[in-house]
Every structure is written in C-alpha cells, then in structure tokens.
Amino acid sequence: MARVRFLPFEVEIETLDGETVLHAAMRAGVHINASCGGAGVCNKCRVFVEEGRARGESLPEGGYKACTLVPETDLVVRVPVESHLDRRALLRAPKRRATAWLAAEARAREIPFEPSVKRHYLELPPPDLSDNLPDLRRLKRGLKEVLGQEPEVEWSLLSELPYRLRQENFRVTVTLYDHPERSAPVVQRVHPGKATESLAVAVDVGTTTLCAELVDLSSGEVLAETSDYNPQISYGEDVISRIEFARREGGLKTLAQKVRERVAGLIEELGQKTGRETEEIDLVVLSGNTVMTHLFLALEPRFLRETPYVPVAAFFPPVPARELGLPTAEGAVAEFSPCVASYVGGDIVSGVVATGFFEEDPLTLFIDIGTNGEIVVGNRDFLACAACSAGPAFEGGGIKHGMRATVGAIEAVHLDTETYEPMILTIGGRKPKGLCGSGIIALLSQLFLTGLIDRSGKFRRDLDHPRVREGRDGWEYVLVWAEDSATGEDIVFTEADIDNLIRAKGAMFAGYQTLLESVGLSVEAVERVILAGNFGSYLDLEQAITIGLLPDLPRDRFFFVGNSSLLGARLMALSRQMREKAAEVARMMTHFELSAHPGYMDYYMSALFLPHTNIELFPSVKEKLED
Amino acid sequence: MARVRFLPFEVEIETLDGETVLHAAMRAGVHINASCGGAGVCNKCRVFVEEGRARGESLPEGGYKACTLVPETDLVVRVPVESHLDRRALLRAPKRRATAWLAAEARAREIPFEPSVKRHYLELPPPDLSDNLPDLRRLKRGLKEVLGQEPEVEWSLLSELPYRLRQENFRVTVTLYDHPERSAPVVQRVHPGKATESLAVAVDVGTTTLCAELVDLSSGEVLAETSDYNPQISYGEDVISRIEFARREGGLKTLAQKVRERVAGLIEELGQKTGRETEEIDLVVLSGNTVMTHLFLALEPRFLRETPYVPVAAFFPPVPARELGLPTAEGAVAEFSPCVASYVGGDIVSGVVATGFFEEDPLTLFIDIGTNGEIVVGNRDFLACAACSAGPAFEGGGIKHGMRATVGAIEAVHLDTETYEPMILTIGGRKPKGLCGSGIIALLSQLFLTGLIDRSGKFRRDLDHPRVREGRDGWEYVLVWAEDSATGEDIVFTEADIDNLIRAKGAMFAGYQTLLESVGLSVEAVERVILAGNFGSYLDLEQAITIGLLPDLPRDRFFFVGNSSLLGARLMALSRQMREKAAEVARMMTHFELSAHPGYMDYYMSALFLPHTNIELFPSVKEKLED
Ligand code: FES
Ligand SMILES: [Mg+2]
Ligand SMILES: [Mg+2]
C-alpha cells in the first residue's frame, strides 16, 4: 500500500493492495478520462509520475496509462489537462468513505455458542453376560449419562449399529441433532472410534448468486468461502420467470436439481480448499428468499405469485441433507431460514438476525435492494416488513446495456461536468460490455448532477454534443464508443432505461414511506439505515441518495452489512439460540402488503422524479443542485 | 349338529358342524381302528348305523366307513368288535373338554380404545388476502384447534401439500400418528376431502407361520384374517439356521425381503377379502420373536446367538411401512412389539399384554411351546421370563416322520390297549404323510400309557407284535403301514424320536422349575397356566401332562389362549395405552438365562423320564398308570 497525491488537485489517497492509480483516482474523486474501463486500450487515461516509483505501461507521447499504473512507493501523480477538465470533481465525496460497515461479523463471536449438532465421543462398556443389553439400549444409556436425557434413534440407524459399535470395541462418536420440533435430541450418526469435530456449511441461496462458507463448529471459525452464479439463471433471470418455468413439465424438478447440484459443487469446493472431508459436515443452513427456498425444496411456487400469495410453508422442517444431494456426513441435516411471506423470505429474516437490530433500541430501516427490494423497519419493540416490486433494473434487467456484475461490466462512472467525457471502470479491467447495477446508479446520478437530464429524467434536447443524441430507441447518452467496447457497439443509456430506473427507485422510496406510515412513523424518524445484500455493498451512498433511491438522512446513519443472509445462516449454524431467534423474528415480523395500502400509489407517483417531486425531502441533493 | 351315541359303550357326543363320526369318536374317546387317517381307503373304520339317518360310503360287507359318515339326524352307531377291542378307551378324557379358552378376545373390547393413528377431517378456511398464511401454517393452525397442540410435519409432505389442500377447497383428512418418542403428534398424511376411517393390520411374524388380521380402528372389529407359512422356511426351519443363512452374502437381505413380500401379500389378501383398499391402512403392528423381528428389519442377527447374546435392539423405532414394502396408506407406520432378550421376543411380550395377567393377582405361568419354548411367570407384582432351547421336536423337527401341521399330517392318535392297533386322524382327511406336533405328543402318551414303552422311553423288547419291531434306526412302532400311507412307506416312530421328545419336554419342565425357583416359588404355587402359541391350541392337555410336558396341576387351572402374539399386536394397534403397556411389560420383565442357573442341569436330568424321575410330581399320571 502506498499514498498517492494527485496534482493539480492536491488530493491524497491511500491505495489498496495492487490497486491501479485509475481505481484510486475514482475512489478519491479525481476525474481521469477513461473510456475502455481500464482495459488499457483507449489510451485516454494518461498521467505523469512526478515523484516515486511505479510499474505500468508508458504511452508513446509520454506518461503512463493510469489504468495500468501500480505504485511501488508513495507517488505524486499529475493529471494533465486533457485527462480532466473538471475542478468540480473535487466536490465528489470519496466513495463509501462516509459509510461504515456494520460490525455484524463481531456478532458471530458474541453469540452463545451452541450449535444444534454436536458430536459426543463415548467409551461404552462392551457387553458381557452380566450386562447384555441390546446395542441400541447400551447406546442410549451411554448418551443419557452425558445428556441427562435419552435421545431418539431412527430405525435407519439400526442396520449399521452393531458393526459401528464393535468396530472400535464400543468406542464411538455420536452426532446428535437438536430437532426444532422434538423434545429429545435425535441421533444423526454413530461413527466408530473418535471422529473429528463437526463442520457446518452456511449458504446464501440468492436469485443470482450462491454463496457458501465452511464453518468449524468447535471454534466458530470460517474456514473458507466460495460463490458462484445460481444456475437457475439459465431458466429465468428473476423469480417470476423461474416460477413460470417451474410450471412446465419437469420444470420444478429441473430448477431444484440445478441449484442443489451447484450448492453441492460449492460444498465440494470448500472441502478441497481446506483439505477437509465433506463427511465432516453435520449441518447445512441455507437462507434464501421464499421463491428460492421453494425451488430448492422442489415445492410448488405458483401460489406465491397468484393472489392471495400463499407459500407452501414459511417454516421449513429440517431435511436430511443427502436427500437434497448435498455432500455431507451421513445423517447430516439441512435447515432453512424461515420466511415471512411470499416476497419477504429467509434471506431477510437471516439478515435481521445477523444485524441484531431487533434486539436494540435505534429505529432501524433494513433495506435489501434487488429484483425484489425488501424493507424491514423496527427495533427491539416491533418489526414490520414489506416487499417492493422494484423490478430488476438495479441488477441490469430491463436496461438496454445492463448486465450482471461480471467481468467487463462498468461498475463505476464519473462524468466530467464540462466536457461530459466519462471516466469508467470495469470489473476485471476488461473492455466494457455493459453496465452493472452500481454503474447504472452512478451514471444516472452523474447525468442528473451534470444537468444532462432533468428531474423527470429527460435529456437536454438543446445540447450539441456527440454523446447525447437521438438513437433508435429515443434519446440516449453514449457512454462508450464502439471502438472502445468489447461488443463493437456503442454502449448507450436511454431515456427508457432512465424511466425504468426512476420507477424502480420510486417503488423503493414509496415502500419506505408506506411501511413507516403503516407503523405511524416517517422517514425522518429513522435512526439507522442498514444496506444489506450483495448489491448494497457496491452501492455508492451519495449517488443512491442523489437519485432518490435512499432517503436523504445524515450519512453517519448508514451502514453496509454485506451478505447478511449468509452471515445469518452462519449464526444459525453456530447457535441454536440464533435459530430460535430467527423463528421469533419471522413470527413477530408484521408483513404489510404495500399495494393494499391506500397511500402507496400517491407515494409512488410522487417518487417518480429525481430525486423526488418534493425536493424538500432531499435537502442535501437540493444543495448540490444549487451549487 | 346332531347327537351321536356310540354302542356298545353308551357314550354320547354332540357332533360339530360337518364333523364325521370318526372325528366325533376321537373326541368322545371311542376307539375305532383307522389306519388311513380318514382318507377312506383303509376300510378299517367300519361302523353300523342303528338309528337315525346319515350320509357316507357304505362298505361291501355292510356298514359304513366312519371317516365318511356325517349325521343328518341324531344317530345311534355301533362299533363292531373288529373296529375296537378296548373298553379302556372309555377311560380317555374327552379331548380339550377340561381346558377353557382364556377370554382374551374380550380384552379387545374392554381396553381403552385410542389408536396411535387417527384421521381428522378438517374444513380449513381457504386463504384470502386478509388471511394468507402459508399452507403448512394453515394446516397446523387447524390441527391445533382440534388437538390443542401443534403437530410435527416432516418435509416429505410439503411437496404434495398445496395440491392436497386445494383439491377439495381446503377440506382435508389428516392422519396423525402418536410417535412413541415424540411429544407432538406427527402428521402421516394429508388427504383431500373426507377419507374413510383408518384400518390397521396386526401381524404375528412366527418362525413357521405368518398370521395377519385387518382391524377397523373406528370400531375395533376384526374384518378379516389370513395366514401363510413364513417363506423364510426355505432358508432354514428354525431361527438358528436362519441366522446362519443370514451370514451368507446377501442372505440377510433375502430373508428380510421374503418375509416382507409375504406379509405384503397377506395384506393384499385381507384387502381383497373385505373389499377394502390397502390405502386405508394407517398402521401395521407386527409381533415376532427377537430373531424374526431382526430379520424382518434386516438387522444383523448374529450377535443374538453369540455369547453374550446381544440384540441390535429390543425396542424398535417405528418404521415407515412402505419402506418395508407393505401396501398401506402413504405415511403409514409399522410398529414392532418390543422384545426382552435374544430369545424372549415381541411375540411373548405381545402375548403377555393380550392375556392381561400382568395386571391381575393370580400367579400365572405363561407357556409358549415351539422351537424355543418361552416361559413367563408372574402377576401384577412381577414378571420373570426365560427361554428353553427345547428344540423343534414338538413341531416335528428331528422326528423321523415328523412334519408340519399341514394336510396329511397325523394330528390325533389313539392306540387300542389290547391290540395296539391305532386310530389316527389326519389334517384334511387325506392319506397320512407323517406326524405333526399334536400327533407326536398323542402317540408318545399312548405308547407310554399302553405300556409299549417304559418310563425311560424304551420299547418292550419281549413283545411279539408286527407293529413293534427293530428297524433300520433301532426299535420303532409302525403307526401306518406302507399300503395306507401317502408316501408308500411305513410311517414309524423310533426310540430316537422318543429320546428327542423326552429331551424337549424335559427342557421345558426344567425351565418351569428353574424359573419358578429363581423367583422363590415352586410349580405347585402356580394358580394359572396359559398355553399360548399356535401349537398350544392343538395340544391335548391330558396327553401333554402324561408325558410330563406340562405340570400336573388341576385341569381347571389351564387355559388356552390361541395366537396371543397376534391378539397382542391387535391390542397395540387399537390402543396406545396397550402399546405403552407392552413397553412396560418388556421393561419390567426380568430375564433369566436358564443355563446360567446352577440348579438347571439337575432339574433337566430329572425330567428325562416319563413323566418325570419323581413321579410324585405327577400324581394324576401315577394314578393312571396304577389303573
Ligand atoms: S377308511 Fe376310514 S379311516 Fe381309513
Ligand atoms: Mg440475497
Ligand atoms: Mg409364535
């Protein structure tokens, strides 16, 4: 890590490990023209190194490509005038700097540490004529001495029992499971001799992404994590299209099988990464939205989307993990985070558990922005939730050049306020293919702040600028010229795209207002905003407030929490109290159907402006615009 | 039914429906020579009808074959001198008359009637926007109103649940199971609309015979019963040879599969007999000895016969009936009667439950004579049990012409005290093939009472009679000449056979004595003897006492109980209290290992005489011999 000072702005930033000067500039709020997203091909991102040593590609006319330049010592870098033309870039707040990460990880170390699976090593007395109890009774007697209670043993264990007991002369390791609906613990497995400690896997089953962690249940440590796309994507990008696909002959089975196989693959991968056997895994806790959970379990999802929106179940009984094809220890169990309603699922419940705000005083607004934005408001006294059908715009859906956040996606955008030239960064530093969520929000906010669009999202018609033009689909801004794009086409952002985004953010904002009103509160009363979900982590807070996606509250009230669904799943794996709390949260959470609320439509209509019809709700944006 | 008076003896008897004069004579104690067992081919059973009308085959020399003669009115029948030569036939007590049937069936009507499965018809409110609970929650809510408690629902029910609920607009019949180890009832099945009442099947899984009853769980009525041989017989006649077979590659699986398939066939048959669907069967209760139960469940049986004789389990968890291949309702459960030890099994526990003596005052000796004779002694205060390795002699095993009780088996024998000519009856009135258990005991007792053998079981060497001879296998009695037998060979009864029988009955008697002594009592203290098991039902009490197989107690203390294992299984199906009582009985029953008792060998050696070395133990037999 090194410090980089940008001239002529006299702005300094500490670089991250391996970070390029271009990336550091974006974070520092320094505009450098960059059209190829950091792929090293547009040659527009020239900078000069005035002090210090750095590696990177030099340009024939002198200087280096900022997108290739990595500091080896502290640097002083000059941005030449053709690479920036905008002193007001300095006004940009450093991205994310104002926003804290909620210390949710710390919760994992504070919670009562008592997993619902536990391995007990027993040295049972071998039978003789004076003590020839049956094998099962001998086992139960031994366990009773440890537990003070006799466990339940299901018949399927009996066929192996005599061999397992005798293999190491009646020394066995017994895995016990605390079944949430039974009073006695259940024996999962009897293993000859002394076995290793239990592992667990926590999984966030997202509509787009699957994330999994391998957890050591004796130490609580996360040994490895991995993720991949949800392979159901091939059958439909969003939950609605998957529900549709499930109606086809064999469709539901296919969807279930695909996601199970992929999660199985992730579990194998976690084993390989750590050198641990999947045989050591006694518990898998999965957390997903209601549709994902239904599809994972191959439960009919169609009634979720037909009025009156009835899930098959919201609390799911434990499932033998191997019946789901998950590579685990014999007898291992898969648990699912409980859901609240058709569109407020186990991922949200899990997130609430992970963040712990349901046990604290501050009135908290918990937001998960995705295809279906979910909102929870509450504190230790109450919890209320709602789903906003925001649509997939923030994930690139319904946006002409929208795409998922993969390599080549433009994830950061800055526009020069004078030249309207863009500075873009792509994921992986490849030539740009399209815009992912954070790029979309950045671009929308930049178009608005530079005045290229007005408050209703329409382009200035009077401007004679090659990047602002009337295209085949109406007015648009050309973000990347064909020559710099990976597709060989111009990457544009249209008025129709903007319209979709405004509807999406309007639905979210109207959602906050309606839900808060339903519990007799207003947006200003919110003492803390928690931004959950993968998407939340990449969100630029200022930009999100600028476009009216997030309420204009003091920035120190906002917290990112990352994948709280995954974290919640881990907590439930580590502690049966957490599992019980998840059930409590799911039970106590009042679900509001926004569309049924009489005020919702008015709130929604008023939110279809940038940032909002009522600009007084966004004082900081008003101030910026007045600058 | 008609009365038949036999001349010249002036003995009268009421005939049974369709009974022949020969059979009635056997019951009445009237000797008529009969060599072909009633097959109508030996022509020795001539009688004359002096009064009344009867159907039957006449003989060319006049008179009728008694074995074909069925009364149409009351009759007076004369037995000519060549057909009998023995006035002492009259001394025979009418078979079974002295012995009562225990009114165990009545218990089935008196027990608290509360099966562990129950179907509940629910009319759930269909969901609407104001009440859009998940399907599972709606179901649980509805059941809680009925039960006062939420049931457990396993995940396997969820996939069908939405369809089942909606098929009849949320009117469903829910089958609940009271799992013995869980506090909440478990939902077995959700059926659309109003379903019929539950049926159950009770099964006695005998080493030789399988018996099954179909029971209506709403009325307690037995709708049908059926039985067949245990097809495992092909792999070994007795439990030991089956345990041996199970050690072969795939042997255990084969044994399990064979018996399960046959029980499945019996259940199908019960359905066909009654016109009921096997889909209506929610519960199967099976009762068998410890080895049979292990083999049914495919549990390793080898440790049952290796010291220290350890079963895999004595209390068996419930098993999904369909996993055992039993045709039943979805979700139906199979329960197994609990066992006490390797050789005192669920059939005995079930029998104790069926007879109810464990809740009564009289000191009772419960005897199940079979390959392994089991003995229980006790009353409401205590229960003690033991197994006697009597061997299969009483079932025809190890007896030269022994056979199972099928068509052609000689089941009743009487010998003329002067001519030593036999009167035999076969099952089905066919030409004789061999001797089954009751025939064997009858013949032994007759040989003893006629003086053809002495108290040590040796034939009189001094007698010049064609039927008593030295054959290839030593001394023997020819019961059927080759010309009259179905096999074309003489049917004989050898000294070696007799020796086996004496050892077998000696083992039983020494068992009673040892077990009683172990609890500080003697045989005379026994206030009631219950003879259980299929075999018990065919036993002639006088004959069994004569040979010393049963103690010489007043005859009114003896009771037959028939298949008490089957009856016990039925009671457990009808009442969860009975299931609980079976568990109590199995738990409280003290098991004694006879061979470990220091006195056992002496008792056994003393019992190797007819009826016993100490004739004072058999006063009534002593009296007969003195006659
Ligand atoms: S013909 Fe009657 S018994 Fe043989
Ligand atoms: Mg998610
Ligand atoms: Mg039996």
mmCIF file with all atom_site columns, C-alpha atoms and ligand atoms in Angstrom, chain A residues 204-207 347 368 533-534 563 565, ligand 2:
data_model
loop_
_atom_site.group_PDB
_atom_site.id
_atom_site.type_symbol
_atom_site.label_atom_id
_atom_site.label_alt_id
_atom_site.label_comp_id
_atom_site.label_asym_id
_atom_site.label_entity_id
_atom_site.label_seq_id
_atom_site.pdbx_PDB_ins_code
_atom_site.Cartn_x
_atom_site.Cartn_y
_atom_site.Cartn_z
_atom_site.occupancy
_atom_site.B_iso_or_equiv
_atom_site.pdbx_formal_charge
_atom_site.auth_seq_id
_atom_site.auth_comp_id
_atom_site.auth_asym_id
_atom_site.auth_atom_id
_atom_site.pdbx_PDB_model_num
ATOM   1  C  CA . ASP A 1 204 ? -26.992 -17.881 0.884  1.00 0.00 ? 204 ASP A CA 1
ATOM   2  C  CA . VAL A 1 205 ? -29.226 -19.056 -1.947 1.00 0.00 ? 205 VAL A CA 1
ATOM   3  C  CA . GLY A 1 206 ? -29.628 -15.858 -3.912 1.00 0.00 ? 206 GLY A CA 1
ATOM   4  C  CA . THR A 1 207 ? -31.671 -15.477 -7.055 1.00 0.00 ? 207 THR A CA 1
ATOM   5  C  CA . ASP A 1 347 ? -32.677 -14.164 3.427  1.00 0.00 ? 347 ASP A CA 1
ATOM   6  C  CA . ASP A 1 368 ? -32.160 -5.203  0.649  1.00 0.00 ? 368 ASP A CA 1
ATOM   7  C  CA . GLY A 1 533 ? -27.394 -7.711  0.145  1.00 0.00 ? 533 GLY A CA 1
ATOM   8  C  CA . ASN A 1 534 ? -24.590 -8.102  -2.274 1.00 0.00 ? 534 ASN A CA 1
ATOM   9  C  CA . ASN A 1 563 ? -24.147 -10.576 2.737  1.00 0.00 ? 563 ASN A CA 1
ATOM   10 C  CA . SER A 1 565 ? -28.226 -13.513 4.623  1.00 0.00 ? 565 SER A CA 1
HETATM 11 MG MG . MG  C 2 .   ? -29.918 -12.039 -1.407 1.00 0.00 ? 2   MG  C MG 1
#
